[in-house]
Amino acid sequence: MVRLIEPLLSGVARNPAAPTSTLVRLAAHAAGRAGLSRRKGPLPDPVAAAMLTHGGRDAATRLRPNRISPAVRRRIAEHPDPAIRDAHADFVRTMVARGVPLGLDALVDAYGLPPEELAAHGDPKVRAALAQDWHDRPPAVHEKLLTDPDPDVRAAAARAQHLGIPSALTDRCLDDPAVRPHIVHRLPLTQEQFERLLATGDPSVLASVAAHPALTPAMVARLEDSEDPSVRVAVAYSRHVTPDTRDRLLALVEAESAAGGIDAEVALHWSPYHPAWLRDAPLAERLSYLDCPHPAFRKVLATSPGLPEEAWRRLDEDPVVSVRFAAARRHDVPAEVLLRLVREHGDPATGLPGLVAHPRFPRHELRGLAEEPDPRVRFLALEDPLLPAAVLRRLGGADESFLRAGVARHPTIEGPLLERLLSDPDPEVAEEAAANAALPEAWMDRIPADAGL
């Protein structure tokens, strides 16, 4: 166990069932403090005090204000060592200088000023951070940030999608290179504005123009000859191009991507442009895209409501897996469709709720996934909170460390298996085992004792 002592200390520090007395002991070790900084919820005062005692400035940096009590915050503010007093504020200022967002509360705490005063701060990086983090700022402050002398501040302000652009500032923002790429798609876009934007020649602006939902067929035609991959893709996704033009434009981008063009690869697979208009098109128009050779259209179609059963059947059998996943998220998807898709392809993390979390997923089938050959599918069996001990033991002996780590996190893991995973050769597995709330308190006590704490 000594060989893996650091991940074990970190795991116990994260363990929600660990007693305060154990956490205080763990604060004396760097690995324990690292685990305590990742622990969920507020830290008890004795634990925070022990972290300060043993960790100094580094610990003070990790003690975020929203995780400690007012008493501990006062203790830090009155600490005789200025490095500890200023540690968290210095960290926030460093992140501000690097353009890393930390949230409005962190800014207010670090600079000791209300948001209104931060909007007038002498450092443009602070104003840019505020523009990025103050999501419900008053209209007057928003207008001030949109017209800030610094282009980075104006750009940060313009990226606040939900705040809009005051009509009195529309022309000024359209003439501002720092602002206009971020606002084009949110404007009504008159013909005069279209001409002004087209005249800029700025690829990022033209791509935003090409994706504008209110483009007329004549406007789209003006953009068809662009050589920029993002513009080509955005135009190809327009409602107003013919199938032949769409095929031609996407073929050009695909050829450029196949030849190693990074911009073309990004435009095809990572750009924000997609034919969103299709989702709300009349049913007959939507159904005409069932045979579209471009998966982006079938994927949007699969997110639209009210399709007939035959359309859903075809989307559920689409040759492109991402289309099938999109269709499987509909509220009335058959349980067998969800189960088949998960068995064949797992449940990839996409930022959306997984298919096994779908209300119609047959959760009584979860434990059966433990027999599948694909380890990514077997991993999903761990979603069953009542998984039999025999199945957990079998998965806990898998070659794949991510499977063993999943077993180590399982709420019903039994003592002998948990103890074995505490000695797993993979540090992540051992740490997850130590972080499991099922870990007996005696073992939580033994781990810091083995480290001499």
Short mmCIF file of C-alpha atoms in Angstrom, two decimals:
data_model
loop_
_atom_site.label_atom_id
_atom_site.label_comp_id
_atom_site.label_asym_id
_atom_site.label_seq_id
_atom_site.Cartn_x
_atom_site.Cartn_y
_atom_site.Cartn_z
CA MET A 1 0.00 0.00 0.00
CA VAL A 2 2.94 2.34 0.65
CA ARG A 3 3.79 2.20 -3.06
CA LEU A 4 0.46 3.88 -3.85
CA ILE A 5 0.23 6.08 -0.82
CA GLU A 6 -0.23 9.41 -2.62
CA PRO A 7 -3.32 8.43 -4.68
CA LEU A 8 -4.73 6.74 -1.57
CA LEU A 9 -4.29 9.88 0.52
CA SER A 10 -5.88 11.97 -2.22
CA GLY A 11 -8.77 9.50 -2.51
CA VAL A 12 -9.54 9.44 1.21
CA ALA A 13 -9.43 13.24 1.23
CA ARG A 14 -12.19 13.21 -1.43
CA ASN A 15 -14.20 10.52 0.36
CA PRO A 16 -17.59 11.98 1.39
CA ALA A 17 -17.73 9.64 4.40
CA ALA A 18 -14.31 10.53 5.80
CA PRO A 19 -14.53 11.98 9.33
CA THR A 20 -13.23 15.48 10.00
CA SER A 21 -10.45 14.15 12.22
CA THR A 22 -9.08 12.09 9.33
CA LEU A 23 -9.29 15.03 6.94
CA VAL A 24 -7.31 17.16 9.38
CA ARG A 25 -4.54 14.53 9.41
CA LEU A 26 -4.55 14.35 5.61
CA ALA A 27 -4.01 18.11 5.37
CA ALA A 28 -0.44 17.55 6.58
CA HIS A 29 0.48 15.84 3.28
CA ALA A 30 0.62 17.47 -0.17
CA ALA A 31 -1.37 14.63 -1.73
CA GLY A 32 -4.01 14.94 0.97
CA ARG A 33 -4.29 18.68 0.38
CA ALA A 34 -4.64 18.07 -3.35
CA GLY A 35 -7.53 15.70 -2.65
CA LEU A 36 -9.13 18.12 -0.20
CA SER A 37 -9.05 20.85 -2.86
CA ARG A 38 -11.06 18.53 -5.16
CA ARG A 39 -13.48 17.51 -2.42
CA LYS A 40 -17.11 18.45 -3.07
CA GLY A 41 -18.91 20.90 -0.84
CA PRO A 42 -17.68 23.21 1.94
CA LEU A 43 -14.63 22.33 4.00
CA PRO A 44 -15.03 22.13 7.80
CA ASP A 45 -13.19 24.91 9.60
CA PRO A 46 -10.65 22.58 11.27
CA VAL A 47 -9.76 21.09 7.87
CA ALA A 48 -9.31 24.49 6.23
CA ALA A 49 -7.20 25.65 9.18
CA ALA A 50 -5.00 22.55 8.92
CA MET A 51 -4.52 23.12 5.19
CA LEU A 52 -3.33 26.67 5.91
CA THR A 53 -1.00 25.46 8.64
CA HIS A 54 0.68 22.84 6.47
CA GLY A 55 0.22 24.19 2.97
CA GLY A 56 0.84 27.91 3.36
CA ARG A 57 0.38 29.98 0.23
CA ASP A 58 -0.45 27.00 -1.99
CA ALA A 59 -3.25 25.94 0.35
CA ALA A 60 -4.58 29.47 0.60
CA THR A 61 -4.79 29.54 -3.20
CA ARG A 62 -6.81 26.31 -3.21
CA LEU A 63 -9.24 27.53 -0.54
CA ARG A 64 -11.84 29.13 -2.75
CA PRO A 65 -14.04 31.62 -0.85
CA ASN A 66 -17.26 29.75 -1.64
CA ARG A 67 -15.93 26.60 0.07
CA ILE A 68 -14.86 28.08 3.39
CA SER A 69 -16.72 29.78 6.22
CA PRO A 70 -16.64 33.52 6.98
CA ALA A 71 -14.47 32.71 10.00
CA VAL A 72 -11.81 31.07 7.84
CA ARG A 73 -11.99 33.90 5.33
CA ARG A 74 -11.33 36.36 8.18
CA ARG A 75 -8.44 34.22 9.37
CA ILE A 76 -6.86 34.40 5.93
CA ALA A 77 -7.52 38.14 5.60
CA GLU A 78 -5.84 38.77 8.98
CA HIS A 79 -2.97 36.34 8.49
CA PRO A 80 0.45 37.86 9.32
CA ASP A 81 2.00 36.44 6.13
CA PRO A 82 1.04 38.64 3.14
CA ALA A 83 1.71 35.74 0.78
CA ILE A 84 -1.12 33.83 2.43
CA ARG A 85 -3.40 36.87 2.76
CA ASP A 86 -3.12 37.63 -0.95
CA ALA A 87 -2.73 34.10 -2.33
CA HIS A 88 -6.20 33.59 -3.80
CA ALA A 89 -6.48 37.15 -5.09
CA ASP A 90 -3.06 36.83 -6.74
CA PHE A 91 -4.18 33.60 -8.38
CA VAL A 92 -7.31 35.26 -9.74
CA ARG A 93 -5.29 38.21 -11.07
CA THR A 94 -2.89 35.82 -12.78
CA MET A 95 -5.78 34.03 -14.45
CA VAL A 96 -7.27 37.36 -15.51
CA ALA A 97 -3.97 38.31 -17.13
CA ARG A 98 -4.04 35.01 -19.02
CA GLY A 99 -7.66 35.42 -20.11
CA VAL A 100 -8.92 32.44 -18.09
CA PRO A 101 -12.53 32.93 -16.84
CA LEU A 102 -13.16 32.27 -13.15
CA GLY A 103 -16.57 33.83 -12.61
CA LEU A 104 -17.91 37.14 -11.34
CA ASP A 105 -17.64 36.28 -7.63
CA ALA A 106 -13.92 35.54 -7.99
CA LEU A 107 -13.35 38.91 -9.68
CA VAL A 108 -15.25 40.84 -7.05
CA ASP A 109 -13.45 39.02 -4.25
CA ALA A 110 -9.97 39.41 -5.76
CA TYR A 111 -10.21 43.10 -6.63
CA GLY A 112 -12.42 44.15 -3.73
CA LEU A 113 -14.68 46.19 -5.99
CA PRO A 114 -18.33 45.87 -7.06
CA PRO A 115 -18.95 44.91 -10.69
CA GLU A 116 -19.93 48.46 -11.68
CA GLU A 117 -16.50 49.71 -10.64
CA LEU A 118 -14.69 46.82 -12.27
CA ALA A 119 -16.31 47.88 -15.54
CA ALA A 120 -14.25 51.09 -15.26
CA HIS A 121 -11.05 49.40 -14.01
CA GLY A 122 -7.81 50.77 -15.41
CA ASP A 123 -6.63 47.36 -16.63
CA PRO A 124 -8.39 46.34 -19.87
CA LYS A 125 -7.86 42.67 -19.01
CA VAL A 126 -10.01 43.16 -15.93
CA ARG A 127 -12.70 44.85 -17.99
CA ALA A 128 -12.55 42.01 -20.54
CA ALA A 129 -12.89 39.45 -17.74
CA LEU A 130 -15.87 41.32 -16.38
CA ALA A 131 -17.48 41.47 -19.84
CA GLN A 132 -17.07 37.72 -20.05
CA ASP A 133 -18.25 36.86 -16.53
CA TRP A 134 -20.99 39.37 -15.68
CA HIS A 135 -23.89 37.75 -17.49
CA ASP A 136 -26.74 39.88 -16.14
CA ARG A 137 -25.08 43.28 -16.38
CA PRO A 138 -27.34 46.34 -16.78
CA PRO A 139 -27.86 47.73 -20.30
CA ALA A 140 -25.83 50.86 -19.51
CA VAL A 141 -22.81 48.79 -18.49
CA HIS A 142 -23.21 46.56 -21.56
CA GLU A 143 -23.19 49.59 -23.83
CA LYS A 144 -20.11 50.94 -22.06
CA LEU A 145 -18.25 47.66 -22.60
CA LEU A 146 -19.30 47.47 -26.25
CA THR A 147 -17.72 50.89 -26.81
CA ASP A 148 -14.65 50.33 -24.62
CA PRO A 149 -11.35 51.74 -25.97
CA ASP A 150 -9.79 48.26 -25.91
CA PRO A 151 -10.78 45.86 -28.75
CA ASP A 152 -10.47 42.77 -26.53
CA VAL A 153 -13.01 44.25 -24.10
CA ARG A 154 -15.40 45.07 -26.93
CA ALA A 155 -15.05 41.57 -28.34
CA ALA A 156 -15.73 39.98 -24.94
CA ALA A 157 -18.82 42.15 -24.54
CA ALA A 158 -20.07 41.25 -28.02
CA ARG A 159 -19.82 37.53 -27.28
CA ALA A 160 -22.64 37.87 -24.70
CA GLN A 161 -25.24 36.36 -27.01
CA HIS A 162 -28.27 36.93 -24.78
CA LEU A 163 -27.71 40.65 -24.21
CA GLY A 164 -28.13 41.78 -27.79
CA ILE A 165 -26.91 44.92 -29.49
CA PRO A 166 -28.62 48.24 -28.77
CA SER A 167 -30.09 49.64 -31.97
CA ALA A 168 -28.26 52.93 -31.44
CA LEU A 169 -24.94 51.05 -31.58
CA THR A 170 -25.66 48.79 -34.56
CA ASP A 171 -23.77 50.81 -37.15
CA ARG A 172 -20.83 51.40 -34.83
CA CYS A 173 -20.59 47.69 -34.00
CA LEU A 174 -20.80 46.68 -37.67
CA ASP A 175 -17.88 48.97 -38.42
CA ASP A 176 -15.82 47.55 -35.55
CA PRO A 177 -13.56 44.60 -36.61
CA ALA A 178 -13.41 43.40 -32.99
CA VAL A 179 -17.18 43.23 -32.62
CA ARG A 180 -18.83 42.46 -35.94
CA PRO A 181 -17.84 38.75 -36.27
CA HIS A 182 -19.69 38.09 -33.01
CA ILE A 183 -22.92 39.94 -33.79
CA VAL A 184 -23.68 39.38 -37.47
CA HIS A 185 -25.96 36.39 -36.89
CA ARG A 186 -27.98 38.33 -34.28
CA LEU A 187 -28.90 41.27 -36.51
CA PRO A 188 -31.90 41.49 -38.84
CA LEU A 189 -29.37 42.04 -41.68
CA THR A 190 -30.71 44.53 -44.16
CA GLN A 191 -29.42 44.63 -47.74
CA GLU A 192 -27.31 47.67 -46.87
CA GLN A 193 -25.75 45.87 -43.92
CA PHE A 194 -25.12 42.81 -46.06
CA GLU A 195 -23.23 44.92 -48.61
CA ARG A 196 -21.14 46.58 -45.88
CA LEU A 197 -20.20 43.24 -44.37
CA LEU A 198 -19.41 41.70 -47.73
CA ALA A 199 -17.06 44.60 -48.48
CA THR A 200 -14.93 43.83 -45.42
CA GLY A 201 -13.52 40.67 -47.01
CA ASP A 202 -12.98 39.32 -43.50
CA PRO A 203 -13.39 35.48 -43.66
CA SER A 204 -14.77 35.25 -40.13
CA VAL A 205 -17.34 37.92 -40.92
CA LEU A 206 -18.28 36.34 -44.24
CA ALA A 207 -18.74 32.94 -42.58
CA SER A 208 -21.10 34.50 -40.05
CA VAL A 209 -22.96 36.28 -42.84
CA ALA A 210 -23.24 33.02 -44.80
CA ALA A 211 -24.83 31.31 -41.79
CA HIS A 212 -27.34 34.09 -41.14
CA PRO A 213 -30.84 32.60 -40.96
CA ALA A 214 -32.47 35.52 -42.79
CA LEU A 215 -30.34 35.53 -45.95
CA THR A 216 -32.28 35.93 -49.15
CA PRO A 217 -31.62 33.69 -52.17
CA ALA A 218 -29.88 36.63 -53.88
CA MET A 219 -27.56 37.11 -50.90
CA VAL A 220 -26.69 33.41 -50.84
CA ALA A 221 -25.89 33.53 -54.55
CA ARG A 222 -23.39 36.34 -53.89
CA LEU A 223 -21.47 34.07 -51.50
CA GLU A 224 -21.38 30.88 -53.57
CA ASP A 225 -18.00 31.61 -55.16
CA SER A 226 -16.10 32.11 -51.91
CA GLU A 227 -12.90 30.09 -51.56
CA ASP A 228 -13.03 30.07 -47.76
CA PRO A 229 -14.01 26.58 -46.45
CA SER A 230 -16.16 27.95 -43.62
CA VAL A 231 -18.11 30.16 -46.02
CA ARG A 232 -18.55 27.28 -48.44
CA VAL A 233 -19.92 25.02 -45.72
CA ALA A 234 -22.23 27.71 -44.35
CA VAL A 235 -23.57 28.44 -47.84
CA ALA A 236 -23.98 24.71 -48.55
CA TYR A 237 -26.15 24.43 -45.43
CA SER A 238 -28.39 27.27 -46.58
CA ARG A 239 -32.00 26.70 -47.48
CA HIS A 240 -31.55 28.66 -50.70
CA VAL A 241 -28.98 26.61 -52.62
CA THR A 242 -29.79 23.90 -55.11
CA PRO A 243 -28.78 20.31 -54.38
CA ASP A 244 -26.16 20.51 -57.17
CA THR A 245 -24.61 23.65 -55.67
CA ARG A 246 -24.63 22.09 -52.21
CA ASP A 247 -22.92 18.95 -53.51
CA ARG A 248 -20.31 21.01 -55.38
CA LEU A 249 -19.41 23.22 -52.42
CA LEU A 250 -19.16 20.37 -49.92
CA ALA A 251 -17.14 18.27 -52.39
CA LEU A 252 -14.63 21.12 -52.68
CA VAL A 253 -14.25 21.35 -48.90
CA GLU A 254 -14.04 17.57 -48.51
CA ALA A 255 -11.28 17.41 -51.15
CA GLU A 256 -9.37 20.18 -49.41
CA SER A 257 -9.75 18.38 -46.09
CA ALA A 258 -8.54 15.09 -47.61
CA ALA A 259 -5.47 16.94 -48.89
CA GLY A 260 -4.62 17.98 -45.33
CA GLY A 261 -6.29 21.38 -45.17
CA ILE A 262 -6.83 22.20 -41.51
CA ASP A 263 -9.32 25.01 -42.19
CA ALA A 264 -11.39 22.65 -44.34
CA GLU A 265 -11.29 19.94 -41.67
CA VAL A 266 -12.49 22.42 -39.05
CA ALA A 267 -15.21 23.75 -41.34
CA LEU A 268 -16.54 20.25 -41.99
CA HIS A 269 -16.40 18.80 -38.50
CA TRP A 270 -15.94 21.54 -35.89
CA SER A 271 -17.60 24.70 -37.15
CA PRO A 272 -20.80 25.93 -35.46
CA TYR A 273 -22.66 25.97 -38.76
CA HIS A 274 -25.45 23.49 -39.39
CA PRO A 275 -28.79 23.58 -41.24
CA ALA A 276 -30.84 24.50 -38.17
CA TRP A 277 -33.61 25.96 -40.36
CA LEU A 278 -34.58 22.41 -41.38
CA ARG A 279 -35.81 21.60 -37.87
CA ASP A 280 -38.80 23.94 -38.23
CA ALA A 281 -39.43 23.55 -41.93
CA PRO A 282 -42.79 22.18 -43.17
CA LEU A 283 -43.04 18.43 -42.79
CA ALA A 284 -42.96 17.72 -46.53
CA GLU A 285 -39.77 19.75 -46.91
CA ARG A 286 -38.17 18.02 -43.95
CA LEU A 287 -38.98 14.58 -45.26
CA SER A 288 -37.38 15.41 -48.61
CA TYR A 289 -34.03 15.38 -46.77
CA LEU A 290 -34.31 11.77 -45.64
CA ASP A 291 -32.28 10.83 -48.70
CA CYS A 292 -29.87 13.77 -48.47
CA PRO A 293 -26.32 12.46 -48.95
CA HIS A 294 -24.95 14.89 -46.36
CA PRO A 295 -25.30 13.60 -42.78
CA ALA A 296 -25.58 17.11 -41.29
CA PHE A 297 -29.07 17.43 -42.78
CA ARG A 298 -30.23 14.02 -41.62
CA LYS A 299 -28.86 14.75 -38.15
CA VAL A 300 -30.91 17.97 -37.88
CA LEU A 301 -33.92 16.15 -39.29
CA ALA A 302 -33.54 13.58 -36.51
CA THR A 303 -33.98 16.33 -33.91
CA SER A 304 -37.22 17.66 -35.41
CA PRO A 305 -40.66 16.79 -34.01
CA GLY A 306 -43.64 15.07 -35.53
CA LEU A 307 -42.00 12.74 -38.05
CA PRO A 308 -43.99 9.72 -39.27
CA GLU A 309 -43.00 6.23 -38.10
CA GLU A 310 -41.38 5.31 -41.40
CA ALA A 311 -39.06 8.34 -41.15
CA TRP A 312 -38.04 7.39 -37.63
CA ARG A 313 -37.40 3.82 -38.75
CA ARG A 314 -35.04 5.02 -41.45
CA LEU A 315 -33.25 7.43 -39.13
CA ASP A 316 -32.87 4.66 -36.54
CA GLU A 317 -31.10 2.61 -39.21
CA ASP A 318 -29.04 5.43 -40.68
CA PRO A 319 -25.52 4.39 -41.73
CA VAL A 320 -24.03 7.34 -39.82
CA VAL A 321 -24.00 6.65 -36.08
CA SER A 322 -24.31 10.31 -35.04
CA VAL A 323 -27.63 10.50 -36.93
CA ARG A 324 -28.88 7.43 -35.09
CA PHE A 325 -27.86 8.92 -31.75
CA ALA A 326 -29.69 12.15 -32.58
CA ALA A 327 -32.85 10.23 -33.45
CA ALA A 328 -32.56 8.14 -30.28
CA ARG A 329 -32.95 11.24 -28.10
CA ARG A 330 -36.61 11.75 -29.06
CA HIS A 331 -39.00 11.41 -26.14
CA ASP A 332 -40.91 8.40 -27.48
CA VAL A 333 -38.02 6.38 -28.89
CA PRO A 334 -38.62 2.62 -28.54
CA ALA A 335 -36.64 1.00 -25.74
CA GLU A 336 -35.23 -1.60 -28.11
CA VAL A 337 -33.72 1.14 -30.29
CA LEU A 338 -31.86 2.59 -27.31
CA LEU A 339 -30.63 -0.81 -26.17
CA ARG A 340 -29.46 -1.85 -29.63
CA LEU A 341 -27.60 1.42 -30.16
CA VAL A 342 -25.85 1.21 -26.80
CA ARG A 343 -24.89 -2.43 -27.34
CA GLU A 344 -23.42 -1.65 -30.74
CA HIS A 345 -21.71 1.67 -30.04
CA GLY A 346 -21.63 2.35 -26.31
CA ASP A 347 -22.77 5.71 -24.98
CA PRO A 348 -20.12 8.30 -25.92
CA ALA A 349 -19.75 11.44 -23.82
CA THR A 350 -21.08 14.34 -25.91
CA GLY A 351 -22.05 16.91 -23.29
CA LEU A 352 -25.65 15.69 -23.52
CA PRO A 353 -27.30 13.20 -21.13
CA GLY A 354 -26.34 9.66 -22.05
CA LEU A 355 -28.75 7.24 -23.67
CA VAL A 356 -28.79 5.04 -20.56
CA ALA A 357 -30.23 8.06 -18.72
CA HIS A 358 -33.12 8.30 -21.20
CA PRO A 359 -36.47 7.69 -19.43
CA ARG A 360 -37.29 4.94 -21.92
CA PHE A 361 -34.00 3.07 -21.60
CA PRO A 362 -34.71 -0.44 -20.22
CA ARG A 363 -32.60 -0.16 -17.10
CA HIS A 364 -33.33 -3.77 -16.16
CA GLU A 365 -31.10 -4.65 -19.13
CA LEU A 366 -28.07 -2.81 -17.75
CA ARG A 367 -26.49 -5.77 -16.01
CA GLY A 368 -26.71 -7.76 -19.24
CA LEU A 369 -24.27 -5.28 -20.79
CA ALA A 370 -21.56 -6.72 -18.56
CA GLU A 371 -21.41 -9.70 -20.96
CA GLU A 372 -20.72 -7.62 -24.07
CA PRO A 373 -17.29 -7.94 -25.75
CA ASP A 374 -16.71 -4.18 -26.02
CA PRO A 375 -15.28 -2.86 -22.70
CA ARG A 376 -16.94 0.53 -23.32
CA VAL A 377 -20.30 -1.24 -23.34
CA ARG A 378 -19.45 -3.38 -20.31
CA PHE A 379 -18.64 -0.16 -18.47
CA LEU A 380 -22.28 0.92 -18.83
CA ALA A 381 -23.41 -2.03 -16.71
CA LEU A 382 -21.99 -0.10 -13.76
CA GLU A 383 -24.94 2.30 -14.12
CA ASP A 384 -26.96 -0.41 -12.35
CA PRO A 385 -26.77 0.57 -8.66
CA LEU A 386 -27.69 -3.00 -7.63
CA LEU A 387 -25.19 -4.81 -9.81
CA PRO A 388 -24.55 -8.30 -8.34
CA ALA A 389 -21.30 -8.82 -6.48
CA ALA A 390 -20.20 -11.54 -8.91
CA VAL A 391 -20.50 -9.15 -11.84
CA LEU A 392 -18.56 -6.45 -9.97
CA ARG A 393 -15.79 -8.95 -9.20
CA ARG A 394 -15.56 -9.94 -12.86
CA LEU A 395 -15.44 -6.31 -14.07
CA GLY A 396 -12.98 -5.49 -11.30
CA GLY A 397 -10.53 -7.95 -12.86
CA ALA A 398 -10.73 -6.41 -16.35
CA ASP A 399 -7.58 -5.46 -18.24
CA GLU A 400 -8.93 -1.96 -18.85
CA SER A 401 -8.14 0.39 -15.97
CA PHE A 402 -11.18 2.59 -16.70
CA LEU A 403 -13.40 -0.42 -16.02
CA ARG A 404 -11.65 -1.19 -12.76
CA ALA A 405 -11.92 2.49 -11.76
CA GLY A 406 -15.66 2.34 -12.45
CA VAL A 407 -15.96 -0.70 -10.21
CA ALA A 408 -13.97 1.12 -7.52
CA ARG A 409 -16.58 3.91 -7.58
CA HIS A 410 -19.59 1.57 -7.42
CA PRO A 411 -21.78 2.16 -4.33
CA THR A 412 -22.38 -1.52 -3.51
CA ILE A 413 -18.82 -2.80 -3.87
CA GLU A 414 -17.94 -5.37 -1.20
CA GLY A 415 -15.01 -5.11 1.18
CA PRO A 416 -12.63 -7.74 -0.28
CA LEU A 417 -12.91 -6.32 -3.81
CA LEU A 418 -12.56 -2.75 -2.57
CA GLU A 419 -9.45 -3.72 -0.62
CA ARG A 420 -7.96 -5.37 -3.70
CA LEU A 421 -8.57 -2.26 -5.78
CA LEU A 422 -6.85 -0.14 -3.15
CA SER A 423 -3.67 -1.95 -4.24
CA ASP A 424 -4.38 -1.71 -7.98
CA PRO A 425 -1.28 -0.93 -10.06
CA ASP A 426 -3.09 1.97 -11.71
CA PRO A 427 -3.02 5.03 -9.40
CA GLU A 428 -6.41 6.28 -10.62
CA VAL A 429 -8.07 3.00 -9.70
CA ALA A 430 -6.52 3.03 -6.23
CA GLU A 431 -7.59 6.63 -5.69
CA GLU A 432 -11.18 5.92 -6.74
CA ALA A 433 -11.29 2.99 -4.34
CA ALA A 434 -10.07 5.20 -1.50
CA ALA A 435 -12.71 7.80 -2.39
CA ASN A 436 -15.61 5.32 -2.21
CA ALA A 437 -17.98 6.08 0.68
CA ALA A 438 -18.22 2.33 1.32
CA LEU A 439 -14.60 2.33 2.56
CA PRO A 440 -14.66 1.32 6.24
CA GLU A 441 -13.63 4.10 8.61
CA ALA A 442 -10.88 1.88 10.02
CA TRP A 443 -9.27 1.73 6.58
CA MET A 444 -9.58 5.52 6.23
CA ASP A 445 -7.66 5.74 9.47
CA ARG A 446 -5.05 3.19 8.41
CA ILE A 447 -4.13 4.92 5.14
CA PRO A 448 -2.85 8.18 6.69
CA ALA A 449 -1.24 6.12 9.47
CA ASP A 450 0.76 4.19 6.85
CA ALA A 451 1.99 7.57 5.58
CA GLY A 452 3.11 8.57 9.04
CA LEU A 453 0.30 11.07 9.56
#
